[in-house]
Amino acid sequence: MESPVLELLQLDDVPVSDTRSLGQPAHQRALRFVNAKDRAEFIGGRVALQRFAASLLEAEPSHLIPNYHCPQCGPGQDHGRPGFLLDGGPAPLLLSASRASGWVLLAGVVHPTDAFRLGADLEAIDGVGFDGFDDVVLTESEKRFLASFPEQDQATLRARLWARKEAWLKMTGEGLRHNPAELDVLDRPGLRDVTGRELPAGQPKGLVAALALG
């Protein structure tokens, strides 16, 4: 099975110039953000992914044309599974990206085999866990698993479970059209937590990540 390249970047460190290089769909989406911080993080995440893809292919970022594909809407979108065109055809890359708390997690496989899938997710521990979260998001076995740990550990574990679900649903392309409370991620083949040892710069405190491969 392919082993993805992983990178974790702080969005403030991503150099941003002209958003038109991100393609017209993303450029138009960026203009719709009312909150300047949200807009900057969206742009930074897209720029980071384009530069990451270029580094994997040893190409210039300007040579890559963004081509996001949504399972429902088709190609050429401002959302969905990330991809790029290179030299008139699809770049030989499988990519996934996720933003949280001013950081972006990038995952990529060069020349993936047919039907290979990838999903990555990054979550802030303090951003998961509203009232009723467990009933809406967790399966019964996941609730029992969570309850078996001391309360001070549950926030981190809850965030890890959510990151796993998000990574899996990105990989399958279903997104939240699939009820997360019906997706058990405690022991699902191809799904695992990402550790700080796997990331070139380590993993900042307060963040968890997961990777799905299939």
Tab-separated table of C-alpha atoms in Angstrom:
chain	number	residue	atom	x	y	z
A	1	MET	CA	0.000	0.000	0.000
A	2	GLU	CA	1.216	3.493	-0.837
A	3	SER	CA	2.752	5.539	1.961
A	4	PRO	CA	1.608	9.195	1.806
A	5	VAL	CA	3.933	12.142	2.257
A	6	LEU	CA	2.669	14.330	5.121
A	7	GLU	CA	3.294	17.993	5.862
A	8	LEU	CA	1.915	20.261	8.591
A	9	LEU	CA	2.239	24.012	8.104
A	10	GLN	CA	1.214	27.093	10.043
A	11	LEU	CA	-0.928	29.138	7.697
A	12	ASP	CA	0.701	32.410	8.767
A	13	ASP	CA	3.954	31.082	7.290
A	14	VAL	CA	2.477	30.386	3.842
A	15	PRO	CA	3.429	33.089	1.310
A	16	VAL	CA	0.349	34.341	-0.533
A	17	SER	CA	0.369	36.556	-3.618
A	18	ASP	CA	-2.322	36.506	-6.315
A	19	THR	CA	-5.373	34.364	-5.560
A	20	ARG	CA	-6.067	34.053	-9.297
A	21	SER	CA	-3.304	31.441	-9.455
A	22	LEU	CA	-5.648	29.206	-7.418
A	23	GLY	CA	-8.122	29.071	-10.300
A	24	GLN	CA	-11.310	30.993	-10.899
A	25	PRO	CA	-13.589	28.844	-8.686
A	26	ALA	CA	-11.329	29.264	-5.622
A	27	HIS	CA	-10.728	32.931	-6.407
A	28	GLN	CA	-14.470	33.587	-6.471
A	29	ARG	CA	-14.993	31.605	-3.267
A	30	ALA	CA	-12.279	33.606	-1.520
A	31	LEU	CA	-14.076	36.831	-2.439
A	32	ARG	CA	-17.251	35.588	-0.741
A	33	PHE	CA	-15.670	35.302	2.713
A	34	VAL	CA	-16.912	38.088	4.987
A	35	ASN	CA	-14.420	37.397	7.780
A	36	ALA	CA	-10.896	38.439	6.743
A	37	LYS	CA	-9.243	35.761	8.916
A	38	ASP	CA	-11.374	32.995	7.411
A	39	ARG	CA	-10.582	34.283	3.918
A	40	ALA	CA	-6.842	34.411	4.638
A	41	GLU	CA	-6.835	30.865	6.028
A	42	PHE	CA	-8.781	29.527	3.049
A	43	ILE	CA	-6.335	31.148	0.619
A	44	GLY	CA	-3.324	30.056	2.661
A	45	GLY	CA	-4.553	26.468	2.686
A	46	ARG	CA	-5.034	26.429	-1.090
A	47	VAL	CA	-1.638	28.009	-1.729
A	48	ALA	CA	0.032	25.547	0.639
A	49	LEU	CA	-1.568	22.601	-1.153
A	50	GLN	CA	-0.522	23.877	-4.586
A	51	ARG	CA	3.079	24.349	-3.431
A	52	PHE	CA	3.020	20.926	-1.734
A	53	ALA	CA	1.750	19.248	-4.913
A	54	ALA	CA	4.401	21.019	-6.960
A	55	SER	CA	7.140	19.851	-4.594
A	56	LEU	CA	5.979	16.236	-4.890
A	57	LEU	CA	6.101	16.468	-8.679
A	58	GLU	CA	9.274	18.589	-8.757
A	59	ALA	CA	7.374	21.170	-10.816
A	60	GLU	CA	6.735	24.892	-10.579
A	61	PRO	CA	3.517	25.731	-8.683
A	62	SER	CA	2.465	28.015	-11.535
A	63	HIS	CA	2.431	25.007	-13.876
A	64	LEU	CA	-0.326	23.322	-11.847
A	65	ILE	CA	-3.926	24.238	-12.627
A	66	PRO	CA	-6.326	23.491	-9.737
A	67	ASN	CA	-9.094	21.051	-10.643
A	68	TYR	CA	-11.201	20.140	-7.616
A	69	HIS	CA	-13.738	17.367	-8.111
A	70	CYS	CA	-16.968	17.025	-6.129
A	71	PRO	CA	-18.714	13.605	-6.252
A	72	GLN	CA	-22.038	15.427	-6.603
A	73	CYS	CA	-21.084	18.492	-8.687
A	74	GLY	CA	-18.309	17.094	-10.892
A	75	PRO	CA	-14.893	18.601	-11.786
A	76	GLY	CA	-13.834	22.248	-11.829
A	77	GLN	CA	-15.342	23.147	-8.452
A	78	ASP	CA	-14.260	25.370	-5.552
A	79	HIS	CA	-14.732	22.389	-3.217
A	80	GLY	CA	-14.416	18.613	-3.148
A	81	ARG	CA	-11.459	16.304	-3.690
A	82	PRO	CA	-8.332	18.329	-4.534
A	83	GLY	CA	-6.513	17.746	-7.789
A	84	PHE	CA	-4.450	19.553	-10.428
A	85	LEU	CA	-3.913	19.547	-14.159
A	86	LEU	CA	-0.339	19.437	-15.468
A	87	ASP	CA	0.726	19.649	-19.114
A	88	GLY	CA	-2.864	19.347	-20.272
A	89	GLY	CA	-3.808	16.269	-18.245
A	90	PRO	CA	-4.483	15.193	-14.664
A	91	ALA	CA	-1.405	15.431	-12.446
A	92	PRO	CA	-0.440	11.939	-11.168
A	93	LEU	CA	-1.281	12.786	-7.568
A	94	LEU	CA	-3.698	11.785	-4.856
A	95	LEU	CA	-4.146	14.607	-2.337
A	96	SER	CA	-5.982	15.509	0.828
A	97	ALA	CA	-5.856	18.621	3.007
A	98	SER	CA	-7.394	19.814	6.252
A	99	ARG	CA	-7.252	23.094	8.191
A	100	ALA	CA	-7.673	23.720	11.916
A	101	SER	CA	-6.687	26.530	14.291
A	102	GLY	CA	-4.359	28.270	11.856
A	103	TRP	CA	-2.645	25.081	10.651
A	104	VAL	CA	-3.012	22.955	7.533
A	105	LEU	CA	-2.286	19.237	7.201
A	106	LEU	CA	-1.324	18.056	3.709
A	107	ALA	CA	-1.132	14.464	2.498
A	108	GLY	CA	-0.123	13.241	-0.939
A	109	VAL	CA	0.741	10.128	-2.933
A	110	VAL	CA	2.563	10.362	-6.269
A	111	HIS	CA	1.523	7.941	-9.034
A	112	PRO	CA	-1.157	6.177	-6.958
A	113	THR	CA	-2.452	2.840	-8.172
A	114	ASP	CA	-5.912	2.671	-9.708
A	115	ALA	CA	-8.762	3.029	-7.199
A	116	PHE	CA	-6.401	3.899	-4.322
A	117	ARG	CA	-8.016	6.460	-2.002
A	118	LEU	CA	-6.751	8.917	0.600
A	119	GLY	CA	-8.262	11.106	3.290
A	120	ALA	CA	-6.613	13.228	5.979
A	121	ASP	CA	-8.128	15.327	8.746
A	122	LEU	CA	-6.794	17.774	11.314
A	123	GLU	CA	-8.802	18.803	14.381
A	124	ALA	CA	-8.351	21.192	17.288
A	125	ILE	CA	-9.133	19.400	20.540
A	126	ASP	CA	-10.954	22.410	21.967
A	127	GLY	CA	-13.089	22.676	18.818
A	128	VAL	CA	-14.810	19.321	19.293
A	129	GLY	CA	-17.475	18.494	21.847
A	130	PHE	CA	-20.618	20.622	21.931
A	131	ASP	CA	-23.568	19.591	24.113
A	132	GLY	CA	-25.037	16.428	22.648
A	133	PHE	CA	-21.974	15.808	20.445
A	134	ASP	CA	-21.589	12.182	21.506
A	135	ASP	CA	-25.192	11.308	20.659
A	136	VAL	CA	-24.966	12.973	17.244
A	137	VAL	CA	-21.510	11.730	16.231
A	138	LEU	CA	-20.497	8.558	18.097
A	139	THR	CA	-21.617	4.956	17.792
A	140	GLU	CA	-22.637	3.057	20.923
A	141	SER	CA	-19.310	1.200	21.055
A	142	GLU	CA	-17.421	4.506	20.703
A	143	LYS	CA	-19.406	5.976	23.589
A	144	ARG	CA	-18.478	2.993	25.764
A	145	PHE	CA	-14.846	3.337	24.714
A	146	LEU	CA	-14.824	7.027	25.637
A	147	ALA	CA	-16.512	6.401	28.993
A	148	SER	CA	-13.808	3.864	29.929
A	149	PHE	CA	-11.205	6.663	30.196
A	150	PRO	CA	-10.785	9.352	32.865
A	151	GLU	CA	-12.724	12.522	32.128
A	152	GLN	CA	-9.529	14.557	31.671
A	153	ASP	CA	-8.549	12.343	28.730
A	154	GLN	CA	-11.907	12.301	26.983
A	155	ALA	CA	-11.610	15.591	25.081
A	156	THR	CA	-8.498	14.401	23.224
A	157	LEU	CA	-9.995	10.983	22.517
A	158	ARG	CA	-13.238	12.543	21.308
A	159	ALA	CA	-11.287	14.757	18.891
A	160	ARG	CA	-9.323	11.743	17.643
A	161	LEU	CA	-12.534	9.840	16.933
A	162	TRP	CA	-13.947	12.798	15.035
A	163	ALA	CA	-10.728	13.241	13.039
A	164	ARG	CA	-10.867	9.558	12.076
A	165	LYS	CA	-14.462	9.882	10.902
A	166	GLU	CA	-13.690	12.992	8.859
A	167	ALA	CA	-10.620	11.357	7.290
A	168	TRP	CA	-12.601	8.256	6.365
A	169	LEU	CA	-15.502	10.198	4.869
A	170	LYS	CA	-13.084	12.346	2.855
A	171	MET	CA	-11.470	9.177	1.544
A	172	THR	CA	-14.787	7.656	0.473
A	173	GLY	CA	-16.085	10.981	-0.875
A	174	GLU	CA	-19.303	10.659	1.124
A	175	GLY	CA	-18.625	13.518	3.523
A	176	LEU	CA	-21.355	14.208	6.040
A	177	ARG	CA	-23.962	12.756	3.715
A	178	HIS	CA	-23.059	9.623	5.683
A	179	ASN	CA	-24.336	9.728	9.268
A	180	PRO	CA	-21.154	9.800	11.425
A	181	ALA	CA	-23.029	8.098	14.283
A	182	GLU	CA	-23.305	5.028	12.031
A	183	LEU	CA	-19.579	4.917	11.225
A	184	ASP	CA	-17.511	3.089	13.828
A	185	VAL	CA	-13.827	4.051	13.645
A	186	LEU	CA	-12.374	2.274	16.667
A	187	ASP	CA	-10.768	-0.535	14.690
A	188	ARG	CA	-11.333	0.097	10.990
A	189	PRO	CA	-8.652	-1.233	8.589
A	190	GLY	CA	-6.824	1.508	6.719
A	191	LEU	CA	-7.670	4.160	9.305
A	192	ARG	CA	-5.272	5.443	11.958
A	193	ASP	CA	-4.145	8.413	14.007
A	194	VAL	CA	-1.255	10.536	12.748
A	195	THR	CA	1.536	10.909	15.296
A	196	GLY	CA	3.947	13.789	15.712
A	197	ARG	CA	6.828	11.526	14.664
A	198	GLU	CA	5.343	11.317	11.162
A	199	LEU	CA	5.345	15.092	10.686
A	200	PRO	CA	8.560	16.931	9.749
A	201	ALA	CA	7.933	19.710	12.285
A	202	GLY	CA	6.166	17.569	14.883
A	203	GLN	CA	2.580	18.069	16.035
A	204	PRO	CA	1.588	21.192	17.975
A	205	LYS	CA	-0.163	20.783	21.289
A	206	GLY	CA	-3.924	20.951	21.022
A	207	LEU	CA	-4.175	19.325	17.581
A	208	VAL	CA	-4.888	15.744	16.523
A	209	ALA	CA	-4.918	14.205	13.064
A	210	ALA	CA	-6.005	11.052	11.285
A	211	LEU	CA	-5.248	9.355	7.972
A	212	ALA	CA	-7.439	7.004	5.933
A	213	LEU	CA	-6.061	4.820	3.140
A	214	GLY	CA	-7.901	2.359	0.999
